[in-house]
XYZ file of C-alpha atoms in Angstrom:
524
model
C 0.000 0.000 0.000
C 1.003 3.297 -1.164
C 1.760 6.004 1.601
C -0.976 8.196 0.469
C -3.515 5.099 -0.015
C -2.725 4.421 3.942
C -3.220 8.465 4.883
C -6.419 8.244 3.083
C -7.507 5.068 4.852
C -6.408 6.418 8.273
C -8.213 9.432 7.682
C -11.724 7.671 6.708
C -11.416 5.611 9.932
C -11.177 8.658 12.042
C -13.635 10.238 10.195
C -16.580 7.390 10.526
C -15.481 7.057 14.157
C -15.724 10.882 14.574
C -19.540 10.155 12.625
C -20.096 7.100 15.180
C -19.482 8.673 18.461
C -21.232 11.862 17.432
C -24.493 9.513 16.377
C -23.831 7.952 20.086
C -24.349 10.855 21.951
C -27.223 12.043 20.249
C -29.503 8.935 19.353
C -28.530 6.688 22.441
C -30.326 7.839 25.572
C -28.679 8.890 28.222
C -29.477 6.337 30.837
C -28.181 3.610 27.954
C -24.792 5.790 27.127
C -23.997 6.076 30.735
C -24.099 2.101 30.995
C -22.301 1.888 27.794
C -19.599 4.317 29.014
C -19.138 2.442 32.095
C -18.795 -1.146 30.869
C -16.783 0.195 27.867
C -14.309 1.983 31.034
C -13.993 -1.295 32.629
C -13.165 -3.286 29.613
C -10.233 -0.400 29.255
C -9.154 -1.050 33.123
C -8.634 -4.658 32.891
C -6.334 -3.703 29.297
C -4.576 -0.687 31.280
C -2.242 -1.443 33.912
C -2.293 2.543 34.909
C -4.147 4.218 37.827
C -5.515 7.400 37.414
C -6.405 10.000 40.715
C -8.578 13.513 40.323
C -7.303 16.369 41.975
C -10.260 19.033 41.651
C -9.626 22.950 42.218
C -13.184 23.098 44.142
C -14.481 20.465 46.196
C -17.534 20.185 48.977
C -21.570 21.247 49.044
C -20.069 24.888 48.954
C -17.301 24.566 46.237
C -14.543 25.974 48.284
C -11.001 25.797 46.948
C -9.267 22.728 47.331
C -6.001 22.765 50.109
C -4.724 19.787 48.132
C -5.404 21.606 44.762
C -3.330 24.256 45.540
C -0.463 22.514 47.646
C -0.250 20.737 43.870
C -0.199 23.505 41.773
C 2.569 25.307 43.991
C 4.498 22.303 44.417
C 4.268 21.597 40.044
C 4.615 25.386 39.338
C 8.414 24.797 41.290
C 9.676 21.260 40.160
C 7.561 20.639 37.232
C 7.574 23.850 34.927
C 11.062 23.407 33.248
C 9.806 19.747 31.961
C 6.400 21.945 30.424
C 6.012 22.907 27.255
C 2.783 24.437 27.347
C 3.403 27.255 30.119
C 0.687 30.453 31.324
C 2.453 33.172 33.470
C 0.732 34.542 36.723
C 0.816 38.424 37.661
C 3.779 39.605 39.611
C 3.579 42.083 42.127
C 6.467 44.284 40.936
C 9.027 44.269 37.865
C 11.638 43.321 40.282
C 10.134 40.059 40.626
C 11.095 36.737 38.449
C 7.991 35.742 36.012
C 5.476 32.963 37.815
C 5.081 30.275 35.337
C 2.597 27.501 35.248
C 1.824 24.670 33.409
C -0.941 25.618 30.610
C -4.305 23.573 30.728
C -3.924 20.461 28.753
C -0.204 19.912 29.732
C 1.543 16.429 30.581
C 4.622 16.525 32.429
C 6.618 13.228 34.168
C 8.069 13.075 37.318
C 10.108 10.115 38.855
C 9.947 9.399 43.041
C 12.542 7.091 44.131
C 13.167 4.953 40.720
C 9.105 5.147 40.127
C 7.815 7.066 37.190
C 4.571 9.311 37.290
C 2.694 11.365 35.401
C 0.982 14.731 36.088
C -1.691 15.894 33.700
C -3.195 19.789 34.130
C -6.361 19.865 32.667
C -10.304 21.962 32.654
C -13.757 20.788 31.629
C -16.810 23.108 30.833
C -20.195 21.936 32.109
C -22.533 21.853 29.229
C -25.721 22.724 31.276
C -25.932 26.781 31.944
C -26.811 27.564 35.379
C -27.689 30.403 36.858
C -26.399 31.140 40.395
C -26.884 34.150 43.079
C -23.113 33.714 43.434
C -21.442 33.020 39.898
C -18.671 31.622 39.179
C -16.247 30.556 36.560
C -17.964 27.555 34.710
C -14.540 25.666 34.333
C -13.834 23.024 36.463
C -9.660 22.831 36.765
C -8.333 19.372 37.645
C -4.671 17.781 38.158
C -4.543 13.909 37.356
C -2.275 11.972 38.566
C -1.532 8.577 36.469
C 1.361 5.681 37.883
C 1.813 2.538 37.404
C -0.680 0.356 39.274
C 2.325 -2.005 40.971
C 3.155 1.270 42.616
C -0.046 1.560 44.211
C 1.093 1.264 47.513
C 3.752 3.885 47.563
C 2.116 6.816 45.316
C -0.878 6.921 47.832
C 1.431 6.628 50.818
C 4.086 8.513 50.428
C 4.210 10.657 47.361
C 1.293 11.866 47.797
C 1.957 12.939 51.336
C 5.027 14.704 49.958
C 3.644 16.534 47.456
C 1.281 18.165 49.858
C 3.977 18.832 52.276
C 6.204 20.342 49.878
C 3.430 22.669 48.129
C 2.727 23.959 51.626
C 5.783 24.806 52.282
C 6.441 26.088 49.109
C 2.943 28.644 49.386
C 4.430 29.657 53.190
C 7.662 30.742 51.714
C 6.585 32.392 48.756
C 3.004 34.011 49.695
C 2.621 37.558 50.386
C 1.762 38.842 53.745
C -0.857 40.685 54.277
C -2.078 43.074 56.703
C -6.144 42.543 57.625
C -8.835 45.021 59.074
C -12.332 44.136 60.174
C -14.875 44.813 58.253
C -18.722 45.929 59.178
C -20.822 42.952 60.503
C -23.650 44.519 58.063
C -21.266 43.629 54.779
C -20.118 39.757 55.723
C -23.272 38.188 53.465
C -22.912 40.383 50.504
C -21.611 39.076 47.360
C -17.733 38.377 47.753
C -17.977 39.997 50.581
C -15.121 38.528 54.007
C -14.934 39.358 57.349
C -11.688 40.674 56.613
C -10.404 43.259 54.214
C -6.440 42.909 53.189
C -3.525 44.858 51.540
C -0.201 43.548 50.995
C 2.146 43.860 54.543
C 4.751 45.971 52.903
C 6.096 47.945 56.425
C 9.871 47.808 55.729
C 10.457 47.713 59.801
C 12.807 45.263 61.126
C 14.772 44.453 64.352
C 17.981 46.202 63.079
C 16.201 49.157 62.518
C 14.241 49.448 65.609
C 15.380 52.075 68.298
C 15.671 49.883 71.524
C 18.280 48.851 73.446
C 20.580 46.253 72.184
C 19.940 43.371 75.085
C 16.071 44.061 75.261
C 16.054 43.773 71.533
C 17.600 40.533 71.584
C 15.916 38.885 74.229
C 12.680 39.711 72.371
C 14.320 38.055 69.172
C 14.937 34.814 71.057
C 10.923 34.899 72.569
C 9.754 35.208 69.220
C 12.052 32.499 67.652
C 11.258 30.197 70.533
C 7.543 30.486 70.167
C 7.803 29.741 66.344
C 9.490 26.648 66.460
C 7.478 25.397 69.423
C 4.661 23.536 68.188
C 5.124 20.095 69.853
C 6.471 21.951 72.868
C 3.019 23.518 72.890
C 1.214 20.143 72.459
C 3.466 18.089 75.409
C 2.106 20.531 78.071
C -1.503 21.004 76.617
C -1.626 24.742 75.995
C -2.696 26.578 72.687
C 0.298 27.043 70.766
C -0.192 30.949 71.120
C 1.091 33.913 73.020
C 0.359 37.544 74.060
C 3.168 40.348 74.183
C 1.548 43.687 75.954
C 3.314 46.862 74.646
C 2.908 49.491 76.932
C 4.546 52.998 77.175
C 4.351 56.333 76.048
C 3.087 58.198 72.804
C 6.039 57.799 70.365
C 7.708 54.991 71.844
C 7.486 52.794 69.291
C 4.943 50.364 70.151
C 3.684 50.717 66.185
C 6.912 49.854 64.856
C 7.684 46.370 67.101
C 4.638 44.920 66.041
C 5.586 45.819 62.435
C 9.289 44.023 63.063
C 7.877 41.424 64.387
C 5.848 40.368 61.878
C 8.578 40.801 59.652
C 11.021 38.701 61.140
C 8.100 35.748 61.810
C 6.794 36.410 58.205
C 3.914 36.446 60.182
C 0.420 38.000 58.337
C -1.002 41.387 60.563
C -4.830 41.667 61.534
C -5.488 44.964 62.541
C -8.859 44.016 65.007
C -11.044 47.423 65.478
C -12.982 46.574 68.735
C -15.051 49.462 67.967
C -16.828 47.735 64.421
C -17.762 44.464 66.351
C -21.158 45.034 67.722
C -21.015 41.433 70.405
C -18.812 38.882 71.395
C -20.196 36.214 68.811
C -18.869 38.616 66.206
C -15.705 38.669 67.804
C -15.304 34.860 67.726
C -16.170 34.490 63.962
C -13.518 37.211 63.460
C -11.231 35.429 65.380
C -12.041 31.833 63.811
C -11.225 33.649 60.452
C -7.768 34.323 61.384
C -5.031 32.134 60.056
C -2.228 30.455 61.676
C 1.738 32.156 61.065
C -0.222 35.565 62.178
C -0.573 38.577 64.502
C -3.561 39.853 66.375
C -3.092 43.107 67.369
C -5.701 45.671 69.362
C -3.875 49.306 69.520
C -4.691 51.520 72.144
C -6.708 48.864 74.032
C -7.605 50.967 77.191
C -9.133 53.475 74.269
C -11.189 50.855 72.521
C -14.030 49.960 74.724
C -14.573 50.007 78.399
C -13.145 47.082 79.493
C -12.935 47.543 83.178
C -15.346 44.742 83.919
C -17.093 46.865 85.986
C -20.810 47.192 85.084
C -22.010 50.599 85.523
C -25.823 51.771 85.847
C -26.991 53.074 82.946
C -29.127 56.915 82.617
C -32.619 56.110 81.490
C -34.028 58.519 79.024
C -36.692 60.949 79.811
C -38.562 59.584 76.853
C -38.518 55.860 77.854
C -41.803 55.378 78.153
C -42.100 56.865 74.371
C -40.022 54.219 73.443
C -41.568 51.130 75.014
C -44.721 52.104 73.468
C -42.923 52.808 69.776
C -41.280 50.332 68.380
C -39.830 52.206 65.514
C -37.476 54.540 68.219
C -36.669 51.634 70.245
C -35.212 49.752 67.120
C -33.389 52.871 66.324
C -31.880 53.567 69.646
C -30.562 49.860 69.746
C -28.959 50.226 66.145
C -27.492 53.507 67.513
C -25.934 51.742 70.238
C -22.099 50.731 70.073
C -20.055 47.274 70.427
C -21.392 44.469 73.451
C -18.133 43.276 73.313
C -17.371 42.458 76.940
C -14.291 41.758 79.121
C -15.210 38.442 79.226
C -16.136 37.868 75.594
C -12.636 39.274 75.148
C -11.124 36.675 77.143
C -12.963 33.943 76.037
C -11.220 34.554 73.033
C -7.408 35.103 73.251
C -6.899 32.452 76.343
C -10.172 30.326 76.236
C -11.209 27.156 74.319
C -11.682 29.497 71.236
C -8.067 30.281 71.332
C -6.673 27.163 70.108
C -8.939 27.321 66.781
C -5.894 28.153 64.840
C -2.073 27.938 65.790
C 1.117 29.661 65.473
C -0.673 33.001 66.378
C 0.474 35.950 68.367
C -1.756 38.680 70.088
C -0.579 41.962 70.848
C -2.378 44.508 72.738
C -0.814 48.038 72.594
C -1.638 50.879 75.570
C -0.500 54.585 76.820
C -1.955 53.560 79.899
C -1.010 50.040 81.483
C -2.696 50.904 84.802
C -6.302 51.396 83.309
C -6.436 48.352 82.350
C -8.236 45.249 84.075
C -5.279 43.347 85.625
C -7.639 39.957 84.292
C -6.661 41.237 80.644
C -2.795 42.051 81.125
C -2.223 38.811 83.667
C 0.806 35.823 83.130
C -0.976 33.127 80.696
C -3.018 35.904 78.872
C -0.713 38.526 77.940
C 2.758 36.421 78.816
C 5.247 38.874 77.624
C 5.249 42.406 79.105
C 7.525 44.823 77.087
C 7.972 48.624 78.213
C 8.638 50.916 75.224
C 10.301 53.685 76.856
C 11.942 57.014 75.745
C 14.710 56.585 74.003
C 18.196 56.077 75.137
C 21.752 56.676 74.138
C 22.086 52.660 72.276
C 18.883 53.262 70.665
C 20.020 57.296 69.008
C 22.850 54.802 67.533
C 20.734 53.075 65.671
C 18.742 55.935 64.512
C 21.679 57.672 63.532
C 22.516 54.949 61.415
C 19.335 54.487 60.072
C 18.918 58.411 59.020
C 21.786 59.462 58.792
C 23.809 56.541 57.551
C 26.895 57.667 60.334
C 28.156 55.362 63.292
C 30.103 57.966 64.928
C 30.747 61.915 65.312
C 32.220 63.998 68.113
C 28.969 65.109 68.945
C 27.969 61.836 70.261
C 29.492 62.411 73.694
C 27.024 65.778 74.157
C 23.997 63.890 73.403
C 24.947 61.031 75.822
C 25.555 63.602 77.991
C 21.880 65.220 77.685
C 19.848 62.396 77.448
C 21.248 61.325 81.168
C 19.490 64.701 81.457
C 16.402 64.485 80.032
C 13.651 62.439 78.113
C 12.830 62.320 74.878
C 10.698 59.737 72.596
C 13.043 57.628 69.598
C 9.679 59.520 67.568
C 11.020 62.796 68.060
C 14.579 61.766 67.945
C 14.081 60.589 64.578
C 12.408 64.141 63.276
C 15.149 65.660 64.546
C 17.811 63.869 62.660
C 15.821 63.167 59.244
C 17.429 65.730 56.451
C 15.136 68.675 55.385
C 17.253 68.585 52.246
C 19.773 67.538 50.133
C 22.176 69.686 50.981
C 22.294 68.797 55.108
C 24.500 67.027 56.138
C 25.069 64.396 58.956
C 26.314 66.848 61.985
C 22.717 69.885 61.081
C 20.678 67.124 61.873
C 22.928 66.497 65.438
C 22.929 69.473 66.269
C 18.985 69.793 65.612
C 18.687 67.097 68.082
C 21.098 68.850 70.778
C 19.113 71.631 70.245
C 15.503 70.085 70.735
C 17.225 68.281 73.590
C 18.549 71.203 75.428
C 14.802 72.969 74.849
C 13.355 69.372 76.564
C 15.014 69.978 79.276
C 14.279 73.665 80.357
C 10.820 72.732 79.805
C 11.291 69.758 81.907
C 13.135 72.122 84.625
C 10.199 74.570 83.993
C 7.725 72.188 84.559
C 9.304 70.540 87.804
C 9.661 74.213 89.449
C 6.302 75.396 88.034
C 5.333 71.781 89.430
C 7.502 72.388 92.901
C 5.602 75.742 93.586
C 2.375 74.501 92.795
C 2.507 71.937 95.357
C 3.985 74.806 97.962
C 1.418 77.331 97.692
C -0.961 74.463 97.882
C 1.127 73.280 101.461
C 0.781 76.990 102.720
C -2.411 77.353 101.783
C -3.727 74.177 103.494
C -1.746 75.170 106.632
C -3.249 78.306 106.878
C -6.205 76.786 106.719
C -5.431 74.668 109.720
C -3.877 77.243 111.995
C -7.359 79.496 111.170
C -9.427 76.040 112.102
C -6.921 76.577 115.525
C -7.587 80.057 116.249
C -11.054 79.200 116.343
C -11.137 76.397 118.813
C -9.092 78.387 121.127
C -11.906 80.969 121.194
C -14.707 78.755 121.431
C -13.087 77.306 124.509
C -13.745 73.682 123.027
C -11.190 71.049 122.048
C -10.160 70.063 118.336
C -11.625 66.618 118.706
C -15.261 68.556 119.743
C -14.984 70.350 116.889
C -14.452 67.638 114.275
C -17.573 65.569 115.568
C -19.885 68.331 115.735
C -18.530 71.015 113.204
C -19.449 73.548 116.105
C -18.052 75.794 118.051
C -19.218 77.653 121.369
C -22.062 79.693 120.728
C -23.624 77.651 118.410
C -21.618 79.204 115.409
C -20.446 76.426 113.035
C -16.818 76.103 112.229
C -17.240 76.795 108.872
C -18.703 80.350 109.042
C -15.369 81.281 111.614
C -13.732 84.058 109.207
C -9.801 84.401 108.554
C -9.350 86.794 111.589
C -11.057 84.282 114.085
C -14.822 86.037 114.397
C -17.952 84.514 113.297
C -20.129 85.631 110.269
């Protein structure tokens, strides 16, 4: 047979079986072609020695995206791309970045597992039934198959599977982008695509080496922080919630901000920003909570400013139009929309040292406050907040660092003066940094010094200002009250009657209280 006699033969055979298998599907009934499918796939399977698993991109009643789906993809998209062909590149967040590349639907690529050859297939169908849905989405269904040899049975399912999954994980931990989370509106969960949770990419460039603190404090906080990370069976062998609370407390301009924002840089940790204020009652607060994901930090900023949380119950001011709004409906629905968060001290609690605390590991919770001592000592105890970290004014170690950081110098002759003056006086590393930033391109290192020996030298005549302003007050005050008392004297020696008469009975002899006795010792 000539080769174009065969070509033309070949090509009539695929046509009538294109011609068959398009009268199949539209003559046979369906209940028939699904038995015919089915016998025809186990005649196949007892031919093919090769086992076949489905990986689908959504899976359960609510089509949620597949874990294993995407530990796949991120573990193919690292070892498995080279081998592809047939490639699709993802977005990048910045030109700086290498291109993300993917294998292309419809693309085969091999892999071999200790000696045993496998093969990984990336692949979409396209339901043929329309449907319309109150919350659409795409119509493609992505799958990964994964074909082997059925001999090897025993170790694809056992262990290569469990490896692939381990290594994508890892894989999306090192290379996902960190985000920083805020709370959304209670009122806006059930919309469509609507979260609990509103993010932006964590880009805060703050890290340990550029934090103003001093050098030992910084270091021991390092080692917490690295200890805690790496302590998840520690965590399980004495049954506690693999968790922990830092409380950073000090003043305005201390940094407080900042260490949260190095920490979760050198944890690679994810940031939710919880606003206590936009949670109306403590059930809220718990699906907020349950939302969070492990490798991240829960912080509350300005705590003893978010709600009253005291734990003392105080009687509340009835209206004068109560008894308007018992009878109206309409104003009584109002007033309780009006009203602000339930969120209690106890809610609170529940929460971030409670059996709701160990939904979700690996997670840090950070409460920042101005005011340490108006806080409940129930919120700020050991166990609940374990780590308590002063942020204090800044010292002569921690200028160092921001003289490195802004102004790029680790030494000057006017270092000795400023250790000198901030023995002196107090300043925040806030204003120490304003100080020293350049105002231009022309400054150079020593302007912005002596800016800062200036503004330090100002702190502390106000600071000597204030103590004598301070000093006086406090003296006048003294003279004033003893004046008082030698008056309250003069009086009782008059009236004939002792001090101790005087005290119980707030009268003196002739029936004239003690309080009406003038300066010079005679009644009014």
């Amino acid at each position: 047979m000539f080769p174009g006699e065969m070509f033309t033969g070949f090509g009539s055979a695929i046509g009538g079986l294109a011609v068959v298998w398009a009268m199949f599907h539209q003559y046979i009934p369906p209940q028939l072609r699904e038995h015919v499918e089915r016998y025809t796939r186990k005649l196949v399977n007892l031919v093919s020695p090769y086992i076949h698993i489905m990986f689908p991109e959504f899976a359960g009643e609510k089509l949620n995206r597949s874990e294993v789906y995407t530990a796949i993809q991120n573990y193919l998209k690292e070892n498995a791309t080279e081998r592809a062909k047939w490639l699709k590149a993802d977005s990048v967040r910045d030109s700086s970045q290498s291109l993300i590349l993917s294998m292309d639907d419809h693309e085969e690529v091999t892999e071999v597992f200790k000696g045993v050859k496998v093969w990984w297939l990336s692949n979409k169908t396209t339901p043929k039934n329309m449907s319309l849905s109150f919350y659409p989405m795409t119509e493609d269904r992505r799958f990964y198959r994964l074909t082997f040899h059925r001999r090897h049975r025993k170790l694809i399912t056992d262990s290569y599977v469990k490896h692939i999954l381990t290594e994508g994980k890892a894989i999306a931990i090192k290379n996902r982008q960190r985000k920083l989370y805020t709370n959304n509106p209670s009122q806006n969960w059930y919309y469509y695509k609507q979260t609990k949770w509103s993010h932006v990419g964590f880009e805060h460039p703050a890290t340990f080496e550029t934090l103003a603190m001093e050098p030992n404090k910084k270091q021991e906080i390092i080692n917490d922080l690295k200890k805690f990370s790496e302590g998840k069976e520690y965590y399980t062998k004495v049954g506690k919630a693999w968790k922990r609370g830092y409380l950073l407390y000090g003043p305005p301009g201390t940094g407080k901000s900042t260490m949260i924002a190095a920490m979760a840089n050198f944890l690679k940790y994810d940031v939710y920003d919880l606003e206590l204020t936009a949670v109306k009652d403590n059930t809220e607060l718990k699906k907020l909570m349950i939302e969070t994901s492990s490798k991240s930090i829960v912080m509350i900023e300005d705590i003893d400013c978010s709600l009253d949380l005291t734990g003392q119950r105080k009687k509340k001011e009835k209206d004068d139009d109560d008894d308007d709004e018992t009878d109206n409906p309409v104003k009584k629905m109002e007033k309780e929309e009006k009203k602000g968060s339930k969120v209690t001290l106890s809610g609170l609690l529940n929460c971030i040292d409670g059996i709701w605390s160990a939904c979700g590991g690996e997670r840090i919770v950070v409460f920042t406050t101005n005011h340490v001592d108006k806080l409940d000592p129930a919120l700020i105890r050991r166990g609940r907040m374990d780590k308590h970290i002063e942020m204090s004014y800044c010292c002569f170690e921690a200028f160092k660092v921001l003289a490195k950081n802004y102004l790029d110098i680790d030494h000057h002759p006017l270092f000795m003066m400023i250790n000198e003056l901030f023995d002196e006086t107090k300043m925040t590393p806030a204003d120490v940094a304003e100080n020293l930033i350049p105002k231009s391109n022309n400054e150079d290192p020593e302007i912005g010094l002596r800016n800062l020996i200036e503004a330090l030298k100002a702190a502390k005549e106000l600071e000597a200002r204030n103590k004598a302003e301070e000093e006086a007050r406090a003296k006048a005050e003294k003279e004033e009250q003893e004046k008082k008392e030698n008056v309250e004297k003069e009086a009782v020696k008059e009236s004939g009657k002792s001090d101790k008469e005087v005290k119980e009975n707030g009268v003196i002899s002739g029936g004239v209280a003690a309080s009406e006795v003038k300066p010079n010792g005679f009644a009014v």
